[in-house]
CSV table of C-alpha atoms in Angstrom, one decimal:
chain,number,residue,atom,x,y,z
A,1,MET,CA,-0.1,-0.1,0.2
A,2,ALA,CA,2.6,2.3,1.1
A,3,ASN,CA,4.3,2.1,-3.0
A,4,ASP,CA,0.9,3.9,-4.1
A,5,LEU,CA,1.1,7.0,-1.7
A,6,GLN,CA,2.2,10.0,-3.2
A,7,TYR,CA,3.2,13.3,-1.3
A,8,VAL,CA,3.1,16.3,-2.7
A,9,ILE,CA,5.0,19.3,-0.8
A,10,THR,CA,4.6,23.1,-2.2
A,11,LEU,CA,7.3,25.3,-1.2
A,12,PRO,CA,6.4,29.1,-0.9
A,13,ALA,CA,8.4,31.9,-2.6
A,14,ALA,CA,11.4,32.6,-0.7
A,15,ASP,CA,10.0,36.4,-0.5
A,16,GLU,CA,6.9,34.9,1.6
A,17,ILE,CA,8.8,33.3,4.3
A,18,MET,CA,12.0,35.0,4.5
A,19,SER,CA,13.5,38.9,5.0
A,20,ALA,CA,16.4,40.4,3.4
A,21,GLN,CA,18.5,42.9,5.5
A,22,GLY,CA,19.7,46.2,4.6
A,23,GLY,CA,17.4,46.0,1.4
A,24,GLU,CA,19.1,43.3,-0.1
A,25,SER,CA,16.9,40.9,-2.3
A,26,VAL,CA,15.5,37.3,-1.0
A,27,GLU,CA,16.9,34.8,-2.8
A,28,GLY,CA,15.6,30.9,-3.3
A,29,TYR,CA,16.4,28.1,-1.0
A,30,THR,CA,16.1,24.3,-0.7
A,31,LEU,CA,15.2,21.8,1.6
A,32,GLU,CA,17.2,18.6,2.5
A,33,ASN,CA,17.4,15.2,3.9
A,34,ILE,CA,13.2,15.2,4.0
A,35,GLU,CA,12.9,11.1,5.3
A,36,LEU,CA,9.5,9.4,5.5
A,37,GLU,CA,9.8,6.9,8.2
A,38,TYR,CA,7.2,3.8,8.5
A,39,LYS,CA,6.5,1.5,11.4
A,40,SER,CA,7.0,-2.1,10.6
A,41,ILE,CA,6.0,-5.2,12.5
A,42,ASP,CA,8.6,-8.2,12.6
A,43,ASN,CA,6.3,-10.7,14.5
A,44,ASN,CA,4.7,-12.9,11.5
A,45,ASP,CA,1.6,-13.6,13.6
A,46,LEU,CA,0.9,-9.8,14.3
A,47,ALA,CA,1.8,-8.8,10.7
A,48,ARG,CA,-1.2,-11.1,9.6
A,49,LYS,CA,-3.2,-9.8,12.1
A,50,ALA,CA,-2.8,-6.0,10.7
A,51,GLU,CA,-3.0,-6.8,7.2
A,52,GLY,CA,-6.3,-8.4,7.9
A,53,LEU,CA,-7.5,-5.3,8.8
A,54,TYR,CA,-6.7,-3.5,5.6
A,55,GLY,CA,-7.4,-6.7,3.7
A,56,SER,CA,-11.6,-5.3,3.2
A,57,GLU,CA,-12.5,-1.6,3.1
A,58,ARG,CA,-11.3,1.0,5.9
A,59,GLU,CA,-11.1,4.5,6.5
A,60,LEU,CA,-8.8,6.2,8.1
A,61,SER,CA,-9.2,10.2,9.7
A,62,PHE,CA,-6.5,12.5,9.8
A,63,GLU,CA,-6.8,16.4,9.7
A,64,HIS,CA,-6.0,18.5,6.4
A,65,THR,CA,-4.9,21.9,6.3
A,66,THR,CA,-5.1,23.9,3.5
A,67,LEU,CA,-3.8,27.9,3.0
A,68,MET,CA,-6.8,29.1,1.6
A,69,LYS,CA,-5.4,32.6,0.5
A,70,LYS,CA,-2.8,35.2,1.5
A,71,SER,CA,-4.3,39.1,1.6
A,72,GLU,CA,-2.9,42.3,2.4
A,73,TRP,CA,-4.8,44.3,4.9
A,74,ASP,CA,-4.5,48.3,4.4
A,75,LYS,CA,-3.8,49.7,7.7
A,76,ASP,CA,-6.8,52.4,7.8
A,77,SER,CA,-9.5,49.9,7.0
A,78,THR,CA,-11.8,49.3,9.8
A,79,ILE,CA,-14.0,46.8,7.7
A,80,ILE,CA,-12.8,43.6,6.5
A,81,ASN,CA,-14.3,40.7,4.6
A,82,GLU,CA,-12.6,37.3,3.8
A,83,THR,CA,-14.6,34.7,2.1
A,84,ILE,CA,-13.8,30.9,1.8
A,85,ASN,CA,-15.9,29.3,-0.8
A,86,ILE,CA,-14.3,25.5,-0.8
A,87,PRO,CA,-16.3,22.4,-0.2
A,88,ARG,CA,-15.7,20.3,2.9
A,89,ARG,CA,-17.5,17.6,4.7
A,90,SER,CA,-16.2,19.0,7.7
A,91,MET,CA,-14.3,22.1,8.1
A,92,LYS,CA,-13.2,22.4,11.6
A,93,ALA,CA,-11.8,26.0,11.8
A,94,ILE,CA,-10.3,28.8,10.1
A,95,VAL,CA,-6.7,30.1,11.2
A,96,MET,CA,-5.5,33.4,10.1
A,97,LEU,CA,-2.0,34.7,10.8
A,98,PHE,CA,-1.0,38.6,10.3
A,99,THR,CA,2.6,39.4,9.8
A,100,ASN,CA,3.6,43.5,9.1
A,101,LYS,CA,4.0,43.6,5.5
A,102,THR,CA,7.3,44.8,5.7
A,103,LYS,CA,8.1,42.3,8.6
A,104,PRO,CA,11.7,42.4,10.0
A,105,ASP,CA,11.1,38.9,11.7
A,106,SER,CA,9.5,36.0,9.4
A,107,GLU,CA,8.3,34.1,12.5
A,108,GLU,CA,6.7,37.2,14.1
A,109,TYR,CA,2.8,37.7,14.0
A,110,VAL,CA,1.2,40.7,15.0
A,111,TYR,CA,-2.3,41.5,16.5
A,112,PRO,CA,-3.9,43.6,13.7
A,113,ASN,CA,-6.4,45.3,16.5
A,114,ILE,CA,-9.4,43.1,15.6
A,115,GLU,CA,-12.7,44.4,17.7
A,116,LYS,CA,-15.3,41.6,16.6
A,117,VAL,CA,-15.7,38.9,14.4
A,118,LYS,CA,-18.9,38.0,12.7
A,119,VAL,CA,-19.3,34.8,10.7
A,120,THR,CA,-22.2,34.1,8.1
A,121,VAL,CA,-22.1,30.4,6.8
A,122,GLU,CA,-23.9,29.5,4.0
A,123,GLY,CA,-26.2,32.7,4.2
A,124,VAL,CA,-26.9,32.2,7.7
A,125,PRO,CA,-25.5,35.0,10.1
A,126,ASN,CA,-24.2,35.1,13.1
A,127,SER,CA,-23.1,31.4,13.0
A,128,VAL,CA,-20.6,31.6,16.0
A,129,TYR,CA,-21.9,33.2,18.7
A,130,SER,CA,-25.2,35.1,18.5
A,131,GLN,CA,-23.3,38.4,18.5
A,132,GLY,CA,-20.3,37.7,16.5
A,133,ILE,CA,-17.0,37.1,18.4
A,134,PRO,CA,-15.8,39.7,20.6
A,135,LYS,CA,-12.4,40.7,21.2
A,136,THR,CA,-12.6,39.3,24.7
A,137,ARG,CA,-12.9,35.9,23.5
A,138,LEU,CA,-10.2,35.4,21.2
A,139,TYR,CA,-7.7,34.3,23.1
A,140,GLU,CA,-10.0,31.5,24.5
A,141,GLU,CA,-10.8,30.4,21.0
A,142,ALA,CA,-7.3,29.7,20.0
A,143,ARG,CA,-6.8,27.8,23.5
A,144,ARG,CA,-9.8,25.7,22.4
A,145,LEU,CA,-8.7,24.8,19.1
A,146,PHE,CA,-5.0,24.2,20.0
A,147,ASP,CA,-5.1,23.1,23.4
A,148,THR,CA,-1.2,22.7,23.0
A,149,ASP,CA,1.3,24.1,26.6
A,150,GLU,CA,2.6,26.7,24.4
A,151,ILE,CA,-0.9,28.5,24.5
A,152,SER,CA,-2.5,27.3,27.7
A,153,HIS,CA,0.4,28.6,29.7
A,154,GLN,CA,0.5,32.2,27.8
A,155,THR,CA,-0.9,34.8,29.2
A,156,LEU,CA,-3.9,37.0,27.8
A,157,THR,CA,-1.6,39.7,27.5
A,158,GLY,CA,1.2,37.5,26.1
A,159,PHE,CA,-1.2,36.5,23.3
A,160,PHE,CA,-1.7,39.9,21.9
A,161,LYS,CA,2.0,41.4,22.7
A,162,ASP,CA,4.2,38.8,22.3
A,163,LYS,CA,4.2,38.2,18.6
A,164,LYS,CA,2.1,34.9,18.9
A,165,PHE,CA,-1.6,36.1,18.2
A,166,ALA,CA,-3.5,33.7,15.6
A,167,LEU,CA,-7.4,34.4,15.0
A,168,VAL,CA,-9.1,31.1,15.3
A,169,ILE,CA,-12.8,30.4,14.2
A,170,ASP,CA,-13.8,27.2,15.7
A,171,LEU,CA,-16.5,25.7,13.3
A,172,ARG,CA,-16.9,22.3,15.6
A,173,THR,CA,-20.1,21.7,17.2
A,174,ALA,CA,-18.2,19.9,20.0
A,175,ASN,CA,-14.3,21.2,21.8
A,176,ASP,CA,-13.0,17.3,21.5
A,177,ALA,CA,-9.7,16.9,19.7
A,178,ASN,CA,-10.9,13.7,19.1
A,179,THR,CA,-14.0,13.7,17.6
A,180,TYR,CA,-14.3,12.9,13.7
A,181,GLY,CA,-16.9,15.0,11.6
A,182,ASN,CA,-18.0,17.9,13.7
A,183,GLY,CA,-17.2,20.6,11.8
A,184,ALA,CA,-19.1,22.8,9.2
A,185,LYS,CA,-20.4,21.2,6.5
A,186,ILE,CA,-19.9,23.3,3.3
A,187,GLN,CA,-22.1,22.2,0.4
A,188,ASN,CA,-22.7,25.8,-0.9
A,189,THR,CA,-19.9,27.0,-2.6
A,190,ARG,CA,-21.5,30.2,-3.6
A,191,SER,CA,-22.3,31.3,-0.6
A,192,GLY,CA,-19.8,29.4,1.4
A,193,ILE,CA,-18.4,31.4,4.6
A,194,LEU,CA,-18.1,34.7,5.0
A,195,VAL,CA,-16.0,36.3,7.8
A,196,GLU,CA,-16.6,40.2,8.5
A,197,ILE,CA,-13.9,41.3,10.6
A,198,THR,CA,-14.2,44.9,12.5
A,199,LYS,CA,-11.0,46.3,13.2
A,200,LYS,CA,-9.2,49.7,14.6
A,201,ALA,CA,-6.6,51.5,12.4
A,202,ILE,CA,-3.2,50.4,12.5
A,203,THR,CA,0.4,51.9,11.9
A,204,ALA,CA,1.2,49.4,9.2
A,205,ASN,CA,-0.5,47.4,6.5
A,206,VAL,CA,-0.5,43.9,7.3
A,207,VAL,CA,-0.6,40.5,5.3
A,208,CYS,CA,-3.2,38.2,6.5
A,209,TYR,CA,-2.7,34.1,5.8
A,210,MET,CA,-5.7,32.1,5.9
A,211,PHE,CA,-5.6,28.4,6.4
A,212,VAL,CA,-8.4,26.3,6.5
A,213,LEU,CA,-8.5,22.9,8.8
A,214,SER,CA,-10.8,19.7,7.7
A,215,ASP,CA,-11.0,16.4,8.5
A,216,GLY,CA,-10.2,13.8,5.7
A,217,VAL,CA,-10.2,10.4,5.9
A,218,ILE,CA,-8.2,8.0,3.9
A,219,ARG,CA,-10.1,4.9,2.3
A,220,ILE,CA,-8.1,1.7,1.7
A,221,ALA,CA,-9.6,-1.4,-0.3
A,222,ASN,CA,-8.4,-4.9,-0.4
A,223,GLY,CA,-4.9,-3.5,0.6
A,224,GLN,CA,-4.8,-0.8,-1.7
A,225,LEU,CA,-5.5,3.4,-1.5
A,226,ALA,CA,-9.2,3.7,-2.8
A,227,GLY,CA,-9.3,7.4,-2.4
A,228,VAL,CA,-8.9,10.5,-0.3
A,229,LYS,CA,-11.9,12.6,1.0
A,230,TYR,CA,-12.1,16.0,3.1
């Protein structure tokens, strides 16, 4: 089965992730020593049992992440509208990261002075919080999705001030990382999801990187890869 799997890695342009110093141009880059590691079973009895599990049709779930778009927000804008119009069987969350347009550090994320976020899903307004997501909930939404030590131990002030801010719109019906398929089902791509963000003016333009997190399924039949859905 492993021989039938294909991995496609798309690298962003160098100037999207690196910043040159002193006005120098940003050159290309390469990645080396990428390895895929597979676990193996040496015991014959256990190997036959494992193989039997994949002899008939079987599905394995995974989390699929897509960089949906990259857009620039003007420093003086107070209302920003972003749309997501891709079909998903279970869209878990929308995550936005922000950097200064003229960024001194490629790993530094900024808080673009967001006050409130309203979400319309396939024409239904206020689908996440009846009055929109206020600034006071942005930190909790990020912790709810990621639930990592880095965010869990980070203070509210640090989340906004220490270059770690991420806007998270959690679309799951339950706060359970182990539950598959509890995200929003997006079928009407013409309407899709509309995110209306209210913000205050800031000192510089920012670049928004919008990611879509979805539940995916790998289907295996007769020991072979039969399809991938998300």
